[in-house]
Coordinates of C-alpha atoms and ligand atoms in Angstrom, one line a residue:
M397 CA 10.0 276.6 141.6
A398 CA 7.2 274.0 141.8
V399 CA 6.1 272.8 145.2
A400 CA 7.3 269.3 144.5
D401 CA 10.8 270.5 143.5
R402 CA 11.0 272.5 146.7
E403 CA 10.1 269.4 148.8
I404 CA 12.7 267.3 147.0
Q405 CA 15.3 269.9 147.7
E406 CA 14.4 269.9 151.4
I407 CA 14.7 266.1 151.5
V408 CA 18.1 266.2 149.8
K409 CA 19.3 268.8 152.3
E410 CA 18.1 266.7 155.2
V411 CA 19.8 263.5 153.9
L412 CA 23.1 265.4 153.3
K413 CA 22.9 266.9 156.8
K414 CA 22.5 263.4 158.2
L415 CA 25.3 261.9 156.1
Q416 CA 27.5 264.7 157.1
S417 CA 27.0 264.3 160.8
T418 CA 27.4 260.4 160.5
S419 CA 30.6 260.7 158.7
E420 CA 31.9 263.0 161.5
I421 CA 31.6 260.2 164.0
P422 CA 35.0 258.7 164.5
I423 CA 35.8 255.0 164.7
Q424 CA 35.6 253.8 168.3
K425 CA 37.9 251.3 169.8
E426 CA 35.0 250.0 171.9
L427 CA 31.3 250.7 171.8
G428 CA 30.7 254.2 173.1
I429 CA 34.3 254.9 174.2
F430 CA 36.3 257.7 172.5
E431 CA 39.8 259.0 172.7
D432 CA 38.6 262.6 172.4
M433 CA 35.8 264.2 174.5
E434 CA 34.7 266.3 171.5
D435 CA 34.1 263.0 169.6
A436 CA 32.2 261.5 172.5
I437 CA 29.9 264.5 172.6
R438 CA 29.4 264.6 168.8
A439 CA 28.5 260.9 168.7
A440 CA 26.0 261.3 171.6
K441 CA 24.5 264.3 169.8
Y442 CA 23.9 262.4 166.6
T443 CA 22.3 259.5 168.5
Q444 CA 20.1 261.9 170.5
E445 CA 18.6 263.2 167.2
Q446 CA 17.7 259.7 166.4
L447 CA 16.4 258.8 169.8
R448 CA 14.0 261.7 170.0
E449 CA 12.3 260.5 166.9
M450 CA 11.7 257.1 168.4
S451 CA 8.5 256.1 170.2
L452 CA 8.4 255.8 174.0
E453 CA 7.6 252.1 173.4
F454 CA 11.0 251.7 171.6
R455 CA 12.9 253.5 174.4
E456 CA 11.3 251.1 176.8
K457 CA 12.5 248.2 174.7
I458 CA 16.0 249.4 175.0
I459 CA 15.7 250.0 178.7
S460 CA 14.2 246.5 179.2
N461 CA 17.3 245.0 177.6
I462 CA 19.6 247.2 179.7
R463 CA 17.8 245.8 182.8
K464 CA 18.3 242.2 181.5
K465 CA 22.0 242.7 180.7
T466 CA 22.7 244.5 184.0
L467 CA 21.3 241.5 185.9
E468 CA 23.3 239.1 183.7
N469 CA 26.5 241.1 184.2
S470 CA 26.1 242.1 187.9
Q471 CA 28.7 239.6 189.2
L472 CA 31.2 240.7 186.5
L473 CA 30.7 244.4 187.2
A474 CA 30.8 243.9 190.9
E475 CA 34.1 242.0 190.7
M476 CA 35.6 244.5 188.3
G477 CA 34.6 247.4 190.6
V478 CA 36.2 245.9 193.7
Q479 CA 39.3 244.9 191.8
E480 CA 39.9 248.2 190.1
T481 CA 39.0 250.6 193.0
G482 CA 40.1 248.3 195.9
M483 CA 36.9 249.4 197.7
G484 CA 33.7 247.7 198.8
R485 CA 32.4 244.2 198.8
V486 CA 31.6 242.0 195.8
G487 CA 28.4 240.5 197.2
H488 CA 27.0 244.0 198.1
K489 CA 27.9 245.4 194.7
V490 CA 26.0 242.6 193.0
L491 CA 23.0 243.6 195.0
K492 CA 23.4 247.2 194.1
H493 CA 23.5 246.3 190.4
Q494 CA 20.4 244.2 190.8
L495 CA 18.7 247.1 192.5
V496 CA 19.5 249.5 189.7
A497 CA 18.3 246.9 187.1
E498 CA 15.0 246.3 188.9
K499 CA 14.1 249.6 190.5
T500 CA 15.4 252.5 188.4
P501 CA 12.3 254.2 186.8
G502 CA 12.0 254.2 183.0
T503 CA 9.5 256.0 180.8
E504 CA 6.6 255.4 183.3
D505 CA 8.1 258.2 185.4
L506 CA 7.0 260.8 182.7
T507 CA 3.7 262.3 183.5
T508 CA 1.4 264.8 181.7
G509 CA -0.3 267.7 183.3
V510 CA -3.6 268.9 181.7
W511 CA -6.1 271.7 181.9
S512 CA -9.3 271.6 179.7
G513 CA -12.2 274.0 179.6
D514 CA -14.0 276.7 177.7
R515 CA -10.8 278.1 176.2
G516 CA -9.5 274.7 174.9
L517 CA -6.9 272.2 176.0
T518 CA -3.5 272.8 177.5
L519 CA -0.9 270.0 178.2
V520 CA 2.3 270.1 180.1
E521 CA 4.6 267.4 178.8
Q522 CA 8.2 266.5 179.8
G523 CA 10.7 266.6 176.9
P524 CA 14.4 265.9 176.7
F525 CA 17.2 268.4 177.4
G526 CA 19.3 266.8 174.6
V527 CA 22.8 265.5 175.4
I528 CA 23.5 265.4 179.2
G529 CA 27.0 265.6 180.6
A530 CA 27.5 263.4 183.7
V531 CA 30.4 262.9 186.2
T532 CA 30.3 259.7 188.2
P533 CA 32.1 258.6 191.4
S534 CA 34.4 255.8 192.3
T535 CA 32.3 254.5 195.1
N536 CA 29.3 253.3 193.0
P537 CA 30.9 253.6 189.5
S538 CA 29.0 251.2 187.1
E539 CA 25.8 251.4 189.3
T540 CA 25.7 255.2 188.7
V541 CA 26.5 255.0 185.0
I542 CA 23.7 252.5 184.4
C543 CA 21.2 254.2 186.7
N544 CA 21.8 257.6 185.2
T545 CA 21.5 256.3 181.6
I546 CA 18.2 254.5 182.2
G547 CA 16.6 257.7 183.5
M548 CA 18.3 259.9 180.9
I549 CA 17.3 257.9 177.8
A550 CA 13.8 257.3 179.2
G551 CA 13.5 261.1 179.1
G552 CA 14.7 261.1 175.4
N553 CA 18.3 262.3 176.1
T554 CA 21.7 260.7 175.5
V555 CA 24.6 261.0 177.9
V556 CA 28.3 261.7 177.9
F557 CA 30.2 260.5 180.9
N558 CA 33.4 261.7 182.4
P559 CA 33.8 258.9 184.9
H560 CA 36.2 258.8 187.9
P561 CA 39.7 258.0 186.6
G562 CA 40.1 255.5 189.4
A563 CA 37.1 253.5 188.2
I564 CA 37.4 254.0 184.4
Q565 CA 37.6 250.3 183.4
V566 CA 34.4 249.3 185.2
S567 CA 32.6 252.6 184.2
N568 CA 33.4 252.1 180.5
Q569 CA 32.5 248.4 180.7
A570 CA 29.0 249.7 181.8
V571 CA 29.0 252.2 178.9
K572 CA 29.8 249.3 176.5
L573 CA 27.0 247.2 178.0
L574 CA 24.5 250.0 177.6
N575 CA 25.2 250.4 173.9
E576 CA 25.2 246.7 173.3
A577 CA 21.8 246.5 174.9
S578 CA 20.5 249.2 172.6
M579 CA 21.9 247.7 169.4
E580 CA 20.7 244.2 170.3
V581 CA 17.1 245.3 170.1
G582 CA 17.7 247.4 166.9
G583 CA 18.4 250.7 168.7
P584 CA 21.3 253.1 168.0
A585 CA 24.9 253.0 169.2
N586 CA 26.2 255.7 171.5
I587 CA 23.1 256.2 173.7
A588 CA 25.9 256.7 176.3
T589 CA 29.5 257.7 175.5
S590 CA 32.7 258.1 177.5
V591 CA 36.4 258.7 177.0
T592 CA 39.4 256.4 177.4
K593 CA 41.2 258.8 179.7
P594 CA 39.0 261.1 181.8
T595 CA 40.8 264.1 183.3
L596 CA 40.0 267.5 184.6
K597 CA 40.6 268.8 181.1
T598 CA 38.1 266.4 179.5
A599 CA 35.6 267.4 182.3
D600 CA 36.3 271.1 181.4
V601 CA 35.4 270.4 177.7
L602 CA 32.2 268.7 178.8
F603 CA 31.3 271.5 181.3
H604 CA 31.6 274.2 178.7
H605 CA 30.5 272.6 175.5
I606 CA 27.7 274.3 173.5
D607 CA 25.9 271.0 172.8
I608 CA 25.6 270.1 176.5
P609 CA 22.6 271.9 178.1
L610 CA 22.5 270.0 181.4
L611 CA 25.2 268.7 183.7
V612 CA 24.8 266.1 186.5
A613 CA 27.5 265.7 189.1
T614 CA 27.6 262.8 191.5
G615 CA 30.6 263.0 193.8
G616 CA 32.3 265.1 196.5
P617 CA 32.2 268.9 197.0
A618 CA 34.8 269.8 194.3
V619 CA 32.9 268.4 191.4
V620 CA 29.5 269.7 192.6
Q621 CA 31.1 273.2 192.9
A622 CA 32.7 272.9 189.4
V623 CA 29.4 271.9 187.8
L624 CA 27.4 274.5 189.6
S625 CA 29.8 277.3 188.6
S626 CA 29.8 276.2 184.9
G627 CA 27.1 278.6 183.9
K628 CA 24.9 275.7 182.8
R629 CA 21.9 274.1 184.5
G630 CA 23.4 271.7 187.0
I631 CA 22.2 268.9 189.2
G632 CA 24.4 268.5 192.2
A633 CA 24.5 265.2 194.1
G634 CA 27.1 265.9 196.7
A635 CA 28.7 264.5 199.8
G636 CA 26.9 263.6 203.0
N637 CA 27.8 262.6 206.6
P638 CA 24.5 260.9 207.7
P639 CA 23.9 260.8 211.4
V640 CA 21.6 258.2 212.9
V641 CA 19.8 259.0 216.2
V642 CA 18.5 256.4 218.6
D643 CA 16.2 257.4 221.4
E644 CA 14.9 255.5 224.5
T645 CA 11.6 254.4 222.8
A646 CA 13.4 252.4 220.0
D647 CA 13.5 248.7 219.7
I648 CA 17.2 248.7 220.6
K649 CA 18.1 245.2 219.5
K650 CA 16.6 245.9 216.0
A651 CA 18.1 249.4 215.9
A652 CA 21.6 247.9 216.5
E653 CA 21.1 245.3 213.8
D654 CA 19.7 247.8 211.3
I655 CA 22.5 250.3 211.9
V656 CA 25.3 247.7 211.5
N657 CA 23.6 246.4 208.3
G658 CA 23.4 249.9 206.9
A659 CA 26.8 251.1 207.9
T660 CA 28.6 248.0 206.6
F661 CA 26.8 247.8 203.3
D662 CA 29.5 247.9 200.7
N663 CA 31.9 248.8 203.6
N664 CA 30.1 252.1 204.2
L665 CA 30.7 253.5 200.6
P666 CA 27.2 254.7 199.9
C667 CA 26.8 258.4 200.6
I668 CA 23.5 257.6 202.4
A669 CA 25.1 255.1 204.8
E670 CA 25.1 255.7 208.6
K671 CA 28.4 257.5 209.3
E672 CA 28.0 258.2 213.1
V673 CA 25.5 257.2 215.8
I674 CA 24.0 259.6 218.4
A675 CA 22.3 257.7 221.2
V676 CA 20.5 259.0 224.3
N677 CA 22.5 258.1 227.4
K678 CA 19.7 255.9 228.9
I679 CA 20.1 253.2 226.1
T680 CA 23.6 253.7 224.9
D681 CA 25.1 250.7 226.8
E682 CA 22.3 248.4 225.6
L683 CA 22.9 249.6 222.0
L684 CA 26.6 249.0 222.3
Y685 CA 26.0 245.5 223.6
Y686 CA 23.7 244.6 220.7
M687 CA 26.0 246.2 218.1
Q688 CA 28.7 243.9 219.4
E689 CA 26.3 241.0 219.1
N690 CA 26.0 241.9 215.4
G691 CA 29.6 241.8 214.3
C692 CA 31.0 245.0 215.8
Y693 CA 34.4 245.2 217.4
K694 CA 34.5 247.8 220.2
A695 CA 37.8 249.6 220.0
S696 CA 39.5 251.0 223.2
W697 CA 40.5 254.6 223.3
Q698 CA 44.1 253.6 222.8
E699 CA 43.2 251.6 219.7
V700 CA 41.2 254.6 218.4
G701 CA 44.4 256.6 218.6
K702 CA 46.2 253.9 216.6
L703 CA 43.4 253.9 214.0
A704 CA 43.7 257.7 213.6
N705 CA 47.4 257.3 212.8
L706 CA 46.6 254.6 210.3
L707 CA 43.6 256.1 208.6
L708 CA 44.5 259.8 208.5
D709 CA 47.2 261.8 206.8
T710 CA 48.3 264.8 208.9
S711 CA 51.3 265.7 206.9
K712 CA 49.5 268.8 205.5
G713 CA 48.4 270.2 208.8
H714 CA 44.6 269.3 208.5
P715 CA 44.0 265.6 209.0
M716 CA 42.9 264.0 205.7
V717 CA 41.4 260.6 205.1
R718 CA 43.9 258.2 203.5
R719 CA 42.2 257.0 200.3
E720 CA 43.8 253.6 200.4
W721 CA 41.7 252.7 203.5
V722 CA 38.3 253.9 202.1
G723 CA 35.8 251.1 201.6
K724 CA 38.1 248.4 203.2
D725 CA 37.0 245.5 205.3
A726 CA 36.9 246.1 209.1
K727 CA 39.1 243.1 209.7
L728 CA 41.8 244.5 207.4
I729 CA 41.7 247.9 209.1
L730 CA 42.1 246.2 212.5
R731 CA 45.0 244.1 211.2
G732 CA 46.6 247.5 210.3
I733 CA 46.8 248.3 214.0
G734 CA 47.8 244.8 215.0
V735 CA 44.4 243.5 216.1
E736 CA 43.3 240.1 214.8
V737 CA 39.5 239.4 215.1
E738 CA 37.0 236.6 214.3
E739 CA 35.8 236.1 210.8
D740 CA 32.3 237.6 211.5
I741 CA 33.6 241.1 212.5
R742 CA 32.4 243.6 210.0
C743 CA 32.4 247.0 211.8
I744 CA 34.6 248.9 214.3
I745 CA 32.8 250.9 216.9
F746 CA 34.0 253.2 219.6
E747 CA 32.6 255.7 222.1
S748 CA 33.3 259.1 220.6
P749 CA 33.1 262.7 221.7
R750 CA 31.0 264.9 219.4
D751 CA 34.1 266.6 217.9
H752 CA 36.2 263.5 217.1
I753 CA 37.6 263.6 213.5
F754 CA 36.1 260.2 212.8
V755 CA 32.6 261.5 213.3
V756 CA 33.2 264.9 211.8
E757 CA 34.7 263.7 208.6
E758 CA 32.9 261.5 206.0
L759 CA 35.2 258.4 206.4
M760 CA 33.4 255.9 204.1
M761 CA 34.8 253.0 206.1
P762 CA 33.1 250.6 208.5
V763 CA 34.3 252.7 211.5
L764 CA 31.5 254.1 213.5
G765 CA 31.7 256.5 216.4
I766 CA 28.9 256.3 219.0
I767 CA 28.2 259.6 220.8
R768 CA 26.2 259.8 224.0
A769 CA 23.6 262.5 224.3
E770 CA 21.9 263.6 227.6
D771 CA 18.5 263.7 226.0
F772 CA 16.7 263.7 222.6
Q773 CA 17.1 267.5 222.1
E774 CA 20.9 267.2 222.5
A775 CA 20.9 264.2 220.2
M776 CA 19.2 266.2 217.5
D777 CA 21.6 269.2 218.0
I778 CA 24.6 266.9 217.7
A779 CA 23.2 265.2 214.6
K780 CA 22.5 268.6 212.9
E781 CA 26.0 269.8 213.7
L782 CA 27.6 266.6 212.2
E783 CA 25.4 266.6 209.1
H784 CA 27.2 270.0 208.3
G785 CA 24.2 271.4 206.4
N786 CA 24.7 269.0 203.5
R787 CA 20.9 268.3 203.6
H788 CA 21.8 264.9 202.3
S789 CA 20.7 262.0 204.6
A790 CA 19.8 261.3 208.2
H791 CA 18.2 258.4 210.0
I792 CA 16.5 257.6 213.3
H793 CA 15.3 254.7 215.4
S794 CA 12.4 255.7 217.6
K795 CA 8.7 254.9 218.3
N796 CA 7.9 258.4 219.4
V797 CA 6.0 260.1 216.6
D798 CA 6.7 263.5 218.0
N799 CA 10.5 262.8 218.0
L800 CA 10.3 261.4 214.5
T801 CA 8.6 264.5 213.3
R802 CA 10.8 267.0 215.2
F803 CA 14.0 265.5 213.9
G804 CA 12.7 265.2 210.3
K805 CA 11.9 268.9 210.3
A806 CA 15.1 270.0 212.1
I807 CA 17.5 268.0 210.0
D808 CA 15.8 268.9 206.7
T809 CA 17.6 266.2 204.5
A810 CA 16.8 264.7 201.1
I811 CA 16.6 261.3 202.7
F812 CA 15.2 260.5 206.2
V813 CA 14.9 256.8 207.1
K814 CA 13.0 255.8 210.2
N815 CA 13.5 252.4 211.9
A816 CA 15.4 250.7 209.1
P817 CA 18.9 250.5 207.6
S818 CA 19.8 253.5 205.5
Y819 CA 19.6 251.5 202.3
A820 CA 15.8 251.3 202.7
A821 CA 15.9 254.8 201.1
L822 CA 17.2 253.2 197.8
G823 CA 14.2 250.9 197.7
F824 CA 16.2 248.1 199.2
G825 CA 13.8 246.8 201.9
G826 CA 11.8 250.0 201.7
E827 CA 9.1 251.3 199.3
G828 CA 10.0 253.5 196.4
Y829 CA 12.4 253.6 193.4
C830 CA 16.1 253.4 193.3
S831 CA 18.6 256.1 192.4
F832 CA 22.4 256.4 192.9
T833 CA 22.4 260.1 192.2
I834 CA 20.8 261.9 195.2
A835 CA 20.6 265.6 194.4
S836 CA 21.1 266.8 197.9
K837 CA 22.7 270.1 197.0
T838 CA 20.3 271.3 194.3
G839 CA 17.1 269.8 195.9
E840 CA 15.8 267.3 193.3
G841 CA 16.4 264.5 195.9
L842 CA 16.6 261.0 194.4
T843 CA 16.9 261.7 190.7
S844 CA 14.7 259.8 188.1
T845 CA 13.6 260.2 184.5
K846 CA 11.5 263.4 185.2
T847 CA 14.6 265.1 186.7
F848 CA 16.3 264.8 183.3
T849 CA 13.5 266.5 181.4
K850 CA 12.2 270.0 180.9
S851 CA 8.5 271.0 181.0
R852 CA 6.8 272.1 177.9
R853 CA 3.4 273.7 177.8
C854 CA 1.4 272.9 174.7
V855 CA -1.8 275.0 174.2
L856 CA -4.7 274.4 171.8
S857 CA -7.0 277.4 172.0
D858 CA -10.8 277.1 172.0
N859 CA -10.9 273.5 170.9
L860 CA -10.7 269.8 171.7
S861 CA -12.5 270.2 175.1
I862 CA -15.7 268.3 174.9
R863 CA -17.1 269.2 178.4
Ligands
LIG826 P1 35.1 262.5 194.1 O1 34.5 263.8 194.4 O2 36.6 262.2 194.3 O3 34.9 262.2 192.5 C1 33.6 262.3 191.9 C2 33.8 262.6 190.4 O4 34.2 264.0 190.3 C3 35.0 261.9 189.7 O5 34.6 261.5 188.4 C4 36.1 262.9 189.8 O6 37.0 262.6 188.7 C5 35.3 264.2 189.5 N1 35.9 265.4 190.0 C6 36.5 265.7 191.2 N2 36.8 267.0 191.3 C7 36.5 267.5 190.1 C8 36.6 268.8 189.5 N3 37.2 269.9 190.2 N4 36.2 269.0 188.3 C9 35.7 268.0 187.5 N5 35.5 266.8 188.0 C10 35.9 266.5 189.3 O7 34.2 261.4 194.8 P2 34.4 259.8 195.0 O8 35.4 259.5 196.0 O9 34.4 259.1 193.7 O10 33.0 259.6 195.6 C11 32.7 259.8 196.9 C12 32.1 261.1 197.2 O11 30.9 261.3 196.4 C13 31.6 261.2 198.7 O12 31.7 262.5 199.1 C14 30.1 260.8 198.5 O13 29.3 261.3 199.6 C15 29.8 261.5 197.2 N6 28.6 260.8 196.6 C16 27.5 261.4 196.5 C17 26.4 260.8 195.9 C18 25.0 261.4 195.9 O14 24.2 260.8 195.2 N7 24.8 262.5 196.5 C19 26.5 259.5 195.4 C20 27.8 258.9 195.4 C21 28.9 259.6 196.0

């Protein structure tokens, strides 16, 4: 056979292959949303083959339109999120979407390593995994979907989501927005896909599918465990219970304001938010005073008992947090125990022993226990105990550099914020980029484009070095 004939046959084979895979993509009700998980994966696979042929410049064009559309739709997504999940605050969710749009890294996060010398030129470049499977939470639903997708497509991947069933409308609205953003600038559909009805069964299909080489879990312990036992490479962004320590050298007035701002952001839903305070005895009264000046209601011990009855379900022996109170306003929670407060009350505080269920469990509500410690060493010990080895987030207010260093080393978390509200770690009032998937369990920390790529060494022997 002549060379030209062979080439023509190869081209025909390629075209047929493409047509075949296109025709397998089923009709979607809405952009990127499929009835069947298998279809969602197939569609994302087809798009990934297109995406990897595109220039980095074109990926950036898509990402830039995602940023624009996220800003335009931040109010809508925030309102949808609060309405559907019944959790959080619209104003704060708007800010979270703006943060994702403006501070999630794109293709600039990809770097190249190089060695050049007598034996030639060697590059290490970061390439896509392919189609990534991602599970997202109810607490930051559309924020996580958009943030994950920007990083994943910047790395040349596409993504299939199995969102939290309790946040499916808003998560799928975000998936639709992502695909519209791509198509508006001439990009492909299905850069991100999802299903109409996510279940444990659809998650199982995703976790064990041959076309999914990487799984990313953002959520509580069960989903992280499921992903890490799937036999695939997994990125686990799990639960936290971040303590904040205040020592006697801190600016107590500022510490109080920062802690209340961090702990009440989106009604304490972010996994990085201050969940309990450990203050050295010498300054605890002053801290409590300034916290009350900043919109906190100090509950009596009797009221704490009533709160426990309201917020915890003890019917199964072990007390469990009642989901219907997660992410609710402090005023509403207080009303639940018959306490009416002024409009500006945004957090409930109480003096807590170190083993109270409210400080031991991750409540995700604006209810904050304040624990007294004799000295800094005891404060660190209590904080470590309450972080439960999650290695997620911890915070401190102190001007003593020795204390800052000692606590940072001892607590060993992915995030450690000093003298600021916890959200400074997301780039909100702090330096650095934003991520809503903090891989505490598997050690990647705040995920970004490079987290979703694999390293490839490309060697050219004995040439192209001009030294
Ligand atoms: P969740 O654990 O209830 O749900 C998270 C996701 O996992 C959902 O999509 C859910 O459907 C799925 N899921 C749960 N169990 C599963 C299983 N066995 N198999 C497959 N999928 C499963 O969490 P949530 O209430 O939506 O979110 C709050 C939790 O997530 C908190 O613990 C919080 O700390 C954590 N979180 C962590 C991060 C992080 O970046 N580390 C970010 C957000 C939330």
